[in-house]
Coordinates of C-alpha atoms and ligand atoms in Angstrom, one line a residue:
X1 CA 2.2 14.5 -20.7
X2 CA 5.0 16.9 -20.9
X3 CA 3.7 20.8 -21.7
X4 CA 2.5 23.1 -18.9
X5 CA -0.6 24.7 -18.5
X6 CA -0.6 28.8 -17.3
X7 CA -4.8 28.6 -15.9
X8 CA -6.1 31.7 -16.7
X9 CA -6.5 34.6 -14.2
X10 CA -10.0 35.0 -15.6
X11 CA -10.6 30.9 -15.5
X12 CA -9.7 30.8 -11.7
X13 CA -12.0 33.8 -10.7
X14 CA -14.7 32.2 -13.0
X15 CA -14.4 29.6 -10.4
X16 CA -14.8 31.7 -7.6
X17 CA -17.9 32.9 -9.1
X18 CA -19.3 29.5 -9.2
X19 CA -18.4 29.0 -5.5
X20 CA -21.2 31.7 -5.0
X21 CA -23.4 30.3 -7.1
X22 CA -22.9 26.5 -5.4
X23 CA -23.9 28.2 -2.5
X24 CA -27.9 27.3 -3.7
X25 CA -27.2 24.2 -4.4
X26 CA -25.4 22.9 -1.8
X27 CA -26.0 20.3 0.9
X28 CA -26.3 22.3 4.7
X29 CA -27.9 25.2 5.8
X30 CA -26.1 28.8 4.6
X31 CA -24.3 30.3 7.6
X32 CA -24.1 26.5 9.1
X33 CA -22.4 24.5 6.6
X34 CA -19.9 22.2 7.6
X35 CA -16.9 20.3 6.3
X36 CA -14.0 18.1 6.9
X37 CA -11.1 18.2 5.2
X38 CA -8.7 15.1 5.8
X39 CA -5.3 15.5 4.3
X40 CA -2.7 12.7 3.7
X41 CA 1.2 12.6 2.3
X42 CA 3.6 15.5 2.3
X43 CA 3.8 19.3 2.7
X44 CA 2.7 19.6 -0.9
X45 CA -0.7 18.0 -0.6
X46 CA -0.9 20.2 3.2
X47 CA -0.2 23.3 0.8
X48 CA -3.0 22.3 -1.8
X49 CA -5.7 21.3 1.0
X50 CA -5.3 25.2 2.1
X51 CA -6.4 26.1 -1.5
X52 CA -8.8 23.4 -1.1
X53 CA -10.3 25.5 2.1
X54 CA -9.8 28.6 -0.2
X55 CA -12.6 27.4 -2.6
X56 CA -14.7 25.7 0.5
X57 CA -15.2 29.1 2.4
X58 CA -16.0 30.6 -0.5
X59 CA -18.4 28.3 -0.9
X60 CA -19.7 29.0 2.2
X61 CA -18.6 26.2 4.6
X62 CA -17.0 26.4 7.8
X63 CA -14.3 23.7 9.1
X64 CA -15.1 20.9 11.3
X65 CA -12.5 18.2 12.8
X66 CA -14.6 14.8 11.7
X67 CA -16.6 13.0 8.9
X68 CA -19.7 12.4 10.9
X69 CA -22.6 14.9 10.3
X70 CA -20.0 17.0 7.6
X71 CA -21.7 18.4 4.8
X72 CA -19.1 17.8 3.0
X73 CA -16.0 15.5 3.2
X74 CA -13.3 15.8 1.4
X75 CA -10.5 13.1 1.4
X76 CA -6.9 14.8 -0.4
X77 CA -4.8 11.9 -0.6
X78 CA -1.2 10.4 -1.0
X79 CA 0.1 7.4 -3.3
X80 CA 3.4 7.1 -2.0
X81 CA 3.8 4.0 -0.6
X82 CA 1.0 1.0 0.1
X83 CA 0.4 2.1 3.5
X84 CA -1.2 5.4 3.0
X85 CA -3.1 4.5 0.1
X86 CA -4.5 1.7 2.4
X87 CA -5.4 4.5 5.6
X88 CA -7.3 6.0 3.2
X89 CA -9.2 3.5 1.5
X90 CA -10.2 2.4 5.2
X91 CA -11.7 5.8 5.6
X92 CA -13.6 5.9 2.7
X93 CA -14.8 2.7 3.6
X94 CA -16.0 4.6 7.2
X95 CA -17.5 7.2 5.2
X96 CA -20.4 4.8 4.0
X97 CA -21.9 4.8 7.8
X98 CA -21.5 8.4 7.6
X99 CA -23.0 9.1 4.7
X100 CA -26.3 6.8 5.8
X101 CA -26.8 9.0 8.4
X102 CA -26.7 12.2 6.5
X103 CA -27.7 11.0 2.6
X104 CA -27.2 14.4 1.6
X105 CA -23.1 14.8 2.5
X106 CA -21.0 15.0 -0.5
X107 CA -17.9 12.8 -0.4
X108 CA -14.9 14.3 -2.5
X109 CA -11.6 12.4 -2.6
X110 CA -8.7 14.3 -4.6
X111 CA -4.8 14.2 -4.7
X112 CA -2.3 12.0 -5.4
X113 CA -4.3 8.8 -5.4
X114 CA -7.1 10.4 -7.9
X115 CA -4.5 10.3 -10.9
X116 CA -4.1 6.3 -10.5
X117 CA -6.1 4.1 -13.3
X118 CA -6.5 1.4 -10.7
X119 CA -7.7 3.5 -7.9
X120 CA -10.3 5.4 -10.2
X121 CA -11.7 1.8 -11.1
X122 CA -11.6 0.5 -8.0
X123 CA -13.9 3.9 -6.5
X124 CA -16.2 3.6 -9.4
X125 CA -16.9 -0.2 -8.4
X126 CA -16.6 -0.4 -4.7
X127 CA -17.5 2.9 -3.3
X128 CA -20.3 3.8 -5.1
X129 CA -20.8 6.7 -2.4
X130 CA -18.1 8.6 -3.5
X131 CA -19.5 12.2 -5.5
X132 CA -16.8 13.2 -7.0
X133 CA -12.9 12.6 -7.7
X134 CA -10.4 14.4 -9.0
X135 CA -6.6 14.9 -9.9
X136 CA -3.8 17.2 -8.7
X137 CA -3.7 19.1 -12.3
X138 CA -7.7 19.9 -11.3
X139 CA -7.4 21.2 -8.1
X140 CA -8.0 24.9 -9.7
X141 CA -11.4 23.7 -11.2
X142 CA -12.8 22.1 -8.1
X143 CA -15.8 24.2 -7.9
X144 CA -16.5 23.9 -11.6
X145 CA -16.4 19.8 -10.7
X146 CA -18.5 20.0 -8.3
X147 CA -21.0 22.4 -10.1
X148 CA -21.1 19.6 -12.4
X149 CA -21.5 16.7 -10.1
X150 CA -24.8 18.9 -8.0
X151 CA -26.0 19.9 -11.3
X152 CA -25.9 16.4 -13.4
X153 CA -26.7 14.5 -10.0
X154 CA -24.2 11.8 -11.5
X155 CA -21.0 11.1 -9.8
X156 CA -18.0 12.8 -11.5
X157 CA -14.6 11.6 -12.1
X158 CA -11.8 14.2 -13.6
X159 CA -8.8 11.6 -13.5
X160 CA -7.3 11.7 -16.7
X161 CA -3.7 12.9 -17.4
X162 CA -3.9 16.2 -18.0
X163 CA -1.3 18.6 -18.6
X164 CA 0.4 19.8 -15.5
X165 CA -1.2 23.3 -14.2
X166 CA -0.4 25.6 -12.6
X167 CA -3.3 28.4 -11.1
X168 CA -2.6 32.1 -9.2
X169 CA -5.4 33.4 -7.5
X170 CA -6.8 30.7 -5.9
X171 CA -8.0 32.0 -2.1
X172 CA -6.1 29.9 0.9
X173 CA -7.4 29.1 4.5
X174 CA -4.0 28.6 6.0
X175 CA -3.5 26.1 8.7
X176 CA -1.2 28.7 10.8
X177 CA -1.2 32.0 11.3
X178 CA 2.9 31.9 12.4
X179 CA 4.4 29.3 9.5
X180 CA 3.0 29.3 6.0
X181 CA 4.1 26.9 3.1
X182 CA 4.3 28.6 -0.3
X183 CA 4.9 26.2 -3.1
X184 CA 7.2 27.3 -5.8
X185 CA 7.2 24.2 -8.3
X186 CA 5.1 21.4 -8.9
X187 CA 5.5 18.3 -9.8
X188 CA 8.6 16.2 -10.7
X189 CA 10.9 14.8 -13.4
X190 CA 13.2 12.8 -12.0
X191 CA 11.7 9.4 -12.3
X192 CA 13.4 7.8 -9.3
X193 CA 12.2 3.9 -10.3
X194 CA 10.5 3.5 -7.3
X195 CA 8.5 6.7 -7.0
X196 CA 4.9 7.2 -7.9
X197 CA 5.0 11.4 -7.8
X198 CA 6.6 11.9 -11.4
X199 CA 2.9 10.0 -12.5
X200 CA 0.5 11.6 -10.9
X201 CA 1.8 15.2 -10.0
X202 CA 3.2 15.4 -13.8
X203 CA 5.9 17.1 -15.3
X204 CA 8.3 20.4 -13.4
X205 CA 6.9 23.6 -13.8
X206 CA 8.1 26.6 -12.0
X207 CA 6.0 29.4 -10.3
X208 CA 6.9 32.9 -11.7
X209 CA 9.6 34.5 -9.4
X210 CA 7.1 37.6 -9.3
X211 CA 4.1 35.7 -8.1
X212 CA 6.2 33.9 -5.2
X213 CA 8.2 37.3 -4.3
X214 CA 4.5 38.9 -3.8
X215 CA 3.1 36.1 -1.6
X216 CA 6.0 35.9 0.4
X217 CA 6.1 40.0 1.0
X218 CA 2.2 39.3 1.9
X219 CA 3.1 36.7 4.5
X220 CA 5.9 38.7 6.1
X221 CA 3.6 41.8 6.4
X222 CA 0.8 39.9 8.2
X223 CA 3.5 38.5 10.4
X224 CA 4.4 34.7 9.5
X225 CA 7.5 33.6 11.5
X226 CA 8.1 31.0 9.3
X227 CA 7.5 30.5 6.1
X228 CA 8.9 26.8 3.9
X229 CA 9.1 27.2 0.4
X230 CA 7.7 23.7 -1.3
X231 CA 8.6 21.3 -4.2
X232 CA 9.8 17.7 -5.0
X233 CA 13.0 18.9 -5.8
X234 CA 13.2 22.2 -5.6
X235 CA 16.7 22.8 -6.4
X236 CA 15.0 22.5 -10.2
X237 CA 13.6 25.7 -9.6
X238 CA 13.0 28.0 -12.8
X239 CA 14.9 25.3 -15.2
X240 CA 11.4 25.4 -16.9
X241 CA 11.2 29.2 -17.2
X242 CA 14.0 30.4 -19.3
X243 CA 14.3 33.6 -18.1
X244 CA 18.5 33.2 -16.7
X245 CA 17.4 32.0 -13.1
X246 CA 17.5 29.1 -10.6
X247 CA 16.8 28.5 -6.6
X248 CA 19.9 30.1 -5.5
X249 CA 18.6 33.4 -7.1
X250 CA 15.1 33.4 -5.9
X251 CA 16.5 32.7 -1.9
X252 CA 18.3 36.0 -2.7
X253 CA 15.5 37.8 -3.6
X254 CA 13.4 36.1 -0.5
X255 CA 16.0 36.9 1.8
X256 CA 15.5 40.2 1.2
X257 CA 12.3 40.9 1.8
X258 CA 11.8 42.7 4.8
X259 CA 10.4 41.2 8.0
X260 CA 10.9 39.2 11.4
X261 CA 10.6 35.5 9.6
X262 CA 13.2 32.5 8.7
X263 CA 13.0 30.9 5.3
X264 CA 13.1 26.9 5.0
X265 CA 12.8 24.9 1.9
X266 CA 12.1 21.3 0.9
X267 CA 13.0 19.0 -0.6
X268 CA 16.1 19.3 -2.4
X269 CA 17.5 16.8 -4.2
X270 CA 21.5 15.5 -3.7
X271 CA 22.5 15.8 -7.3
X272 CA 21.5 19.3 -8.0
X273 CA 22.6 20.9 -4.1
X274 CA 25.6 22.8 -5.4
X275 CA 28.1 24.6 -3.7
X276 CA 26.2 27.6 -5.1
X277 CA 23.5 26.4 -3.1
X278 CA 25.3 26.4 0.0
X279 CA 27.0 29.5 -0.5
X280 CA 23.7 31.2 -0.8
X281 CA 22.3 29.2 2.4
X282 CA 25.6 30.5 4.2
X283 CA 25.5 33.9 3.2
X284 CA 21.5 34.6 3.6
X285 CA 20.5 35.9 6.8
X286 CA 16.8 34.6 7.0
X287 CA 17.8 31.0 5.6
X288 CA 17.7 28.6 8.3
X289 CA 20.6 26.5 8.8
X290 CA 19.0 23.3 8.0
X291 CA 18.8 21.0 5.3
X292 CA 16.7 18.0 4.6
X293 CA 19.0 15.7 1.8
X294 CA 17.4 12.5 1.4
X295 CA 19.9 10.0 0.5
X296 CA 18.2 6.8 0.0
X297 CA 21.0 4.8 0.2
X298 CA 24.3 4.4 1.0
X299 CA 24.8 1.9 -1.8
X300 CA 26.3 3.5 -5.1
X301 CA 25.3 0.4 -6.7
X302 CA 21.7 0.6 -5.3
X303 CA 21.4 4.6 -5.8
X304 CA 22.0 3.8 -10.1
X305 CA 19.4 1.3 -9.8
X306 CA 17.2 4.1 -8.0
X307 CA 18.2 6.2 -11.4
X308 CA 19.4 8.8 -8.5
X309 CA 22.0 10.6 -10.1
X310 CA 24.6 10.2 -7.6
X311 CA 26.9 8.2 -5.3
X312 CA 27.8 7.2 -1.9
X313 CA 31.0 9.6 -2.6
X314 CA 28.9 12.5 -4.3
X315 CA 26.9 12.9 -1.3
X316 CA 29.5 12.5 1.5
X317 CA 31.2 15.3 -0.5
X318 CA 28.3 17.5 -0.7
X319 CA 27.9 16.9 2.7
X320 CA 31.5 18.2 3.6
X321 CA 30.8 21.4 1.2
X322 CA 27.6 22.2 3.4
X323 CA 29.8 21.8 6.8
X324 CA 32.7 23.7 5.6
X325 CA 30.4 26.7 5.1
X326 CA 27.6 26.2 7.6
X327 CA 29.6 24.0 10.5
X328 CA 26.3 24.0 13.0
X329 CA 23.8 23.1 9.9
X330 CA 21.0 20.5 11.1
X331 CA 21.2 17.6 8.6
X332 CA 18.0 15.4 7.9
X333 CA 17.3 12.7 5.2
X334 CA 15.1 10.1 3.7
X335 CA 16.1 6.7 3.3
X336 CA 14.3 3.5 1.6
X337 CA 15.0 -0.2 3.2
X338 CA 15.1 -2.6 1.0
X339 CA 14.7 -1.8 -2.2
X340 CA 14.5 -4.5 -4.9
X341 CA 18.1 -6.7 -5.2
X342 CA 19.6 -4.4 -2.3
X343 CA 21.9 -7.2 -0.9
X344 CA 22.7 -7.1 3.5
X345 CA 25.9 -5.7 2.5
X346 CA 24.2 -2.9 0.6
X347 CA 22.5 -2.8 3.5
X348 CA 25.3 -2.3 5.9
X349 CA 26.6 0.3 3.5
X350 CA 23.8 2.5 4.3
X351 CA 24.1 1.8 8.0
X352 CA 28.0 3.2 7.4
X353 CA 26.9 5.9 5.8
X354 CA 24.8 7.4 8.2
X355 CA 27.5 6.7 11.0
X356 CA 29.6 8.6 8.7
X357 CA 26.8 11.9 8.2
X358 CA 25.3 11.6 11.7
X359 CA 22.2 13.2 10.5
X360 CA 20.3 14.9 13.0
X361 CA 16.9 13.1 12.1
X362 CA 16.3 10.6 9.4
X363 CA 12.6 9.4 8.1
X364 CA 13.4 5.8 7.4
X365 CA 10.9 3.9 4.6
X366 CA 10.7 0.2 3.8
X367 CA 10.4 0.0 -0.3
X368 CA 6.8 -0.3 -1.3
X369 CA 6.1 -1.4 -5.1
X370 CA 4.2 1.4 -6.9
X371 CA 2.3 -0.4 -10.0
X372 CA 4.2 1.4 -13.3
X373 CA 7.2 2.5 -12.0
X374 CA 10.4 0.6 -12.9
X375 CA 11.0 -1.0 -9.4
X376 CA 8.2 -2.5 -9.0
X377 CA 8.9 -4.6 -12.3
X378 CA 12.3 -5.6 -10.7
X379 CA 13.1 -9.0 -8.7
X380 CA 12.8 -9.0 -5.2
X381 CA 14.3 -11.5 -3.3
X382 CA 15.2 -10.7 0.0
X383 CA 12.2 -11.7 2.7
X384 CA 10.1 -9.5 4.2
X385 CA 11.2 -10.8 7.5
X386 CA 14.8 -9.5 6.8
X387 CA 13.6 -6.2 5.4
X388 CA 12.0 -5.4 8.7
X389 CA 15.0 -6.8 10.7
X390 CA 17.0 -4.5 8.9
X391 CA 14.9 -1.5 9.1
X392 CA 15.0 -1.9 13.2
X393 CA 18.4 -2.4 13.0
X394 CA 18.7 1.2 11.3
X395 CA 16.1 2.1 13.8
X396 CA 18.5 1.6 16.4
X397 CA 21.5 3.5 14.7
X398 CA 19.8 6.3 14.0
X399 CA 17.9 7.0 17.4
X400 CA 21.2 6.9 19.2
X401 CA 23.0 9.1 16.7
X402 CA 20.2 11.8 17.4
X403 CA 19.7 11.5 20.7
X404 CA 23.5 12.1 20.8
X405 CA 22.9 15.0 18.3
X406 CA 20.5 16.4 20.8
X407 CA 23.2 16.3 23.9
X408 CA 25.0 19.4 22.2
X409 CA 21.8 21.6 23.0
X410 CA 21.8 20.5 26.7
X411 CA 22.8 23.2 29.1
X412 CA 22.7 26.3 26.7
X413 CA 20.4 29.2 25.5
X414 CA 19.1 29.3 21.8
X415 CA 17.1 31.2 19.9
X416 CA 13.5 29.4 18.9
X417 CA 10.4 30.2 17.1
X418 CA 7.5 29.7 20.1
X419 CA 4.7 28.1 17.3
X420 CA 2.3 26.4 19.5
X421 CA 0.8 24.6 22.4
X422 CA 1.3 20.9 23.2
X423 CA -1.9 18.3 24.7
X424 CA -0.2 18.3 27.6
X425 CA -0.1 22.6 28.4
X426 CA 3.9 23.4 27.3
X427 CA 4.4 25.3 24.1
X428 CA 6.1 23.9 21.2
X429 CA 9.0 25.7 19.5
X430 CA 11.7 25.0 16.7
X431 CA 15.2 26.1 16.8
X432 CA 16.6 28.1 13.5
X433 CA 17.6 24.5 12.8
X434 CA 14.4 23.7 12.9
X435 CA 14.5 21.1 16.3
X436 CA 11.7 20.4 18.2
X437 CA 12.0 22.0 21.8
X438 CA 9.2 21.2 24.9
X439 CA 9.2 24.4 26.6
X440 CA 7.6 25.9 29.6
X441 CA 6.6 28.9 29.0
X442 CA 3.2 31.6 28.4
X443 CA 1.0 30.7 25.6
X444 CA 1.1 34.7 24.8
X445 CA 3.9 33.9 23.8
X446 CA 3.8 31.5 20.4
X447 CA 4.6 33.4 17.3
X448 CA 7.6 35.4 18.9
X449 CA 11.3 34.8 18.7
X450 CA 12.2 33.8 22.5
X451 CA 15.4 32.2 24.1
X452 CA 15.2 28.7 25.5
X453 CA 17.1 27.3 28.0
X454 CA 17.9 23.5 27.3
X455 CA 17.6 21.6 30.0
X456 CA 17.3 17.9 28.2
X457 CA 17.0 16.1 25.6
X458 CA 15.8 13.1 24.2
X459 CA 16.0 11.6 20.3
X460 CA 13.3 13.3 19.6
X461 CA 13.0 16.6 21.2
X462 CA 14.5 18.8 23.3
X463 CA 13.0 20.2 26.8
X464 CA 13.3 23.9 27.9
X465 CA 12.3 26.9 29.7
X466 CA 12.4 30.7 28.4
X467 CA 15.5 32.1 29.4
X468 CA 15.3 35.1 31.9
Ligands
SAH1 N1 11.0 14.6 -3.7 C1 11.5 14.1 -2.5 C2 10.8 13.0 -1.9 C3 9.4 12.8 -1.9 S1 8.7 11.3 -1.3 C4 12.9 13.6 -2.8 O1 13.2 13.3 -3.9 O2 13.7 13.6 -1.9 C5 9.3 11.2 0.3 C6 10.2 10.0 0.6 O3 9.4 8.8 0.5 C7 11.3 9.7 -0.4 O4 12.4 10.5 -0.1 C8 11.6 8.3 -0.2 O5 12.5 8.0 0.8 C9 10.2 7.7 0.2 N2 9.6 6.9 -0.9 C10 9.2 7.4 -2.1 N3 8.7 6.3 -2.8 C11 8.8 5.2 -2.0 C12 8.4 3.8 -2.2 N4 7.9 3.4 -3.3 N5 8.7 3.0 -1.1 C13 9.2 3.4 0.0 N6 9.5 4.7 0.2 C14 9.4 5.6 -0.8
SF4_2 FE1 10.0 10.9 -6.3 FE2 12.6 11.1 -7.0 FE3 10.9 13.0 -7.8 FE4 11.6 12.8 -5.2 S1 12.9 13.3 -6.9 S2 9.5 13.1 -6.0 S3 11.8 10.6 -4.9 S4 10.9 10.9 -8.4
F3S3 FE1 2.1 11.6 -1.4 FE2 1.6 13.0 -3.5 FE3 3.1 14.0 -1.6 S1 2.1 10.9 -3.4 S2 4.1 12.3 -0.7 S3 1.0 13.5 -1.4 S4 3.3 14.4 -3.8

């Protein structure tokens, strides 16, 4: 389904209404009603289980870290490759013990998953425990579904494609209270052939500038350090909106709201980063100088048949524009292994390609069919065994390049935001850059700007002190 759908101011505080009301007819005692919420996939699906908490504490519940004796569960879950879809069918498999021992806790799975035909079936047959499940598009009516699921007594399932929504208004428990996430599109159009998100998180559609602007100017003045602005590709920002603007614009306007916080974005996608883009990264103070450009692969052959929109030579130039005007930038990416008909010297062309970028950190995937996208229709010769092979093999590359990336930190002082505490006592803190740091240091301290002293490094962090 293509056309948008603007919810209603009055709709979404209709629905808070109804959280009050649920509050009779809901499982738990008033004052001691518990949930666990249990999120899977991206930042996206982190930013909608904070709306999720929105509607719960109005509703009365407070949060819990486990299923067992919740009053309420609530699965929000990701489709994007086999093996998350797998964790969480696992866990609602768990969920039948728990729900035994306390007949009265409502199980609620949402997200990605929830807008799959299969899936829905497959919940209606084989977990016959689960209350109530819904799609992405329905998030903003979650206390109406659940009205309806307490009220009927039968289980409800709000899976059908639906025009893609998008809801103001709806309250947030945020996870942090020094980085936010603030989504500024949803969904996706770009129907890369292996990806399942164009399905079942619909169609673009753009925030309004205004909306965004005020939640951001809201975050800065209760102090966020860090606030990520969200969307599958955001670089399509306001396409949809017609009203003369684009990403580049609305990072000008961000960048100058006042306050003491860095702005970071993903994801962006390689064939719409423009030089305008970088320009704007370059010349904005509070933009972090960091970029996460998934690539895919290095194959131009393999990128057409990913319907990417680019080639091996468009993104080593993009990646030269970004250095000329940021030289320090911290590079990241996303790459598949072995997607269908990618041949070993396809392969190897990836491997080249990331010798050639020396990313700072890459997030490497092997291909996982998605039923109804185009890949997964597509022959697939090469053997598992060979796919994995190759996957450590890129492993490898990569870990060296970024422990090597890492070495430049060692033995000098750089600014970090302090954003927590570690298991193990030491604080965790990012650089602008956005690189992990260990650091000794006074837990007083996370949610300031400090300077760290680098003492080491390893591929995947770096180890400091605060500097004197
Ligand atoms: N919108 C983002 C990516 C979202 S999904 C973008 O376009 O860059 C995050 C990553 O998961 C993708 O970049 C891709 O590398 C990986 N991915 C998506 N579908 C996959 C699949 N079917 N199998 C393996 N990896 C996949
Ligand atoms: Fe999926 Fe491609 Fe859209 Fe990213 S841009 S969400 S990979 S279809
Ligand atoms: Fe997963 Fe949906 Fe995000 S499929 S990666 S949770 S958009």
């Amino acid at each position: 389904m293509r056309e948008t759908q603007t919810i209603p101011l009055a709709q979404v505080q209709r629905q808070l209404q109804l959280c009050r009301q649920l509050r009779a007819l809901l499982p738990g005692e008033e004052g001691r009603r518990t949930a666990f919420v249990d999120t899977y996939g991206c930042q996206q699906n982190e930013a909608d289980s904070e709306r999720l908490r929105g509607y719960l504490q109005e509703m009365g519940f407070s949060f819990v870290q486990e299923a067992e004796g919740a009053d309420l569960v609530l699965l929000n879950t990701c489709a994007i490759r086999d093996h998350a879809e797998q964790r969480v069918y696992g866990n609602v498999g768990a969920l039948s013990h728990t729900k035994r021992r306390h007949q009265e806790q409502l199980i609620v799975l949402c997200g990605c998953m929830a807008r799959q035909d299969h899936v829905a079936q497959r919940l209606r047959t084989s977990f016959p425990y689960v209350d109530l499940v819904f799609g992405p598009q329905l998030l903003w009516k979650f206390p109406e579904l659940l009205w309806e699921k307490l009220n009927s007594g039968k289980r409800v399932f709000a899976t059908q494609d639906v025009p893609g929504t998008v809801a103001e208004g709806i309250p947030q428990v945020r996870g942090s209270q020094v980085k936010a996430w603030v989504s500024i599109l949803y969904g996706c159009n770009n129907f890369c052939t292996y990806c399942v998100v164009p399905y079942v998180r619909g169609r673009e559609r753009s925030r309004l500038p205004q909306d965004i602007i005020a939640e951001v100017q809201a975050l800065a003045q209760a102090g966020y350090r860090e606030i990520t602005l969200l969307g599958q590709n955001v670089n399509s920002y306001g396409k949809d909106l017609n009203l003369g603007i684009d990403f580049a614009w609305l990072l000008q306007q961000l960048d100058q709201i006042p306050g003491d916080f860095i702005l970071r974005f993903m994801t962006s996608h390689p064939k719409d980063a423009s030089p305008r883009l970088f320009d704007t990264m370059a010349a904005c103070e509070k933009l972090a100088p960091a970029l996460h450009l998934p690539f895919q692969s290095g194959s131009s052959r393999v990128l057409q048949a990913m319907n990417r929109g680019y080639s091996r030579e468009d993104y080593l130039e993009k990646i030269q524009q970004l250095r000329a005007r940021i030289p320090e930038v911290v590079l990241t990416s996303d790459v598949i292994v072995g997607f269908p008909g990618e041949t070993q010297e396809e392969f190897e062309e990836t491997l080249s390609l990331i010798q050639a970028v020396q990313f700072d950190a890459l997030f490497t995937f092997i291909f996982s069919p998605r039923k109804g996208t185009k890949a997964a229709a597509l022959p697939d010769p090469m053997p598992k065994e060979q796919k994995s092979a190759n996957f450590q093999t890129l492993l490898q590359h990569q870990n060296a390049i970024s422990a090597q990336r890492h070495q430049r930190y060692v033995g000098k002082e750089w600014t970090c935001l302090v954003d927590g505490q570690g298991k193990d006592g030491r604080l965790t803190a990012r650089t602008r850059g956005g690189r992990l740091i260990h650091l000794q240091g006074d837990p007083a301290l996370i949610g300031s700007w400090q300077r760290a002293y680098i003492h080491d490094a390893s591929t995947w962090a770096l180890f400091g002190t605060i500097a004197e």
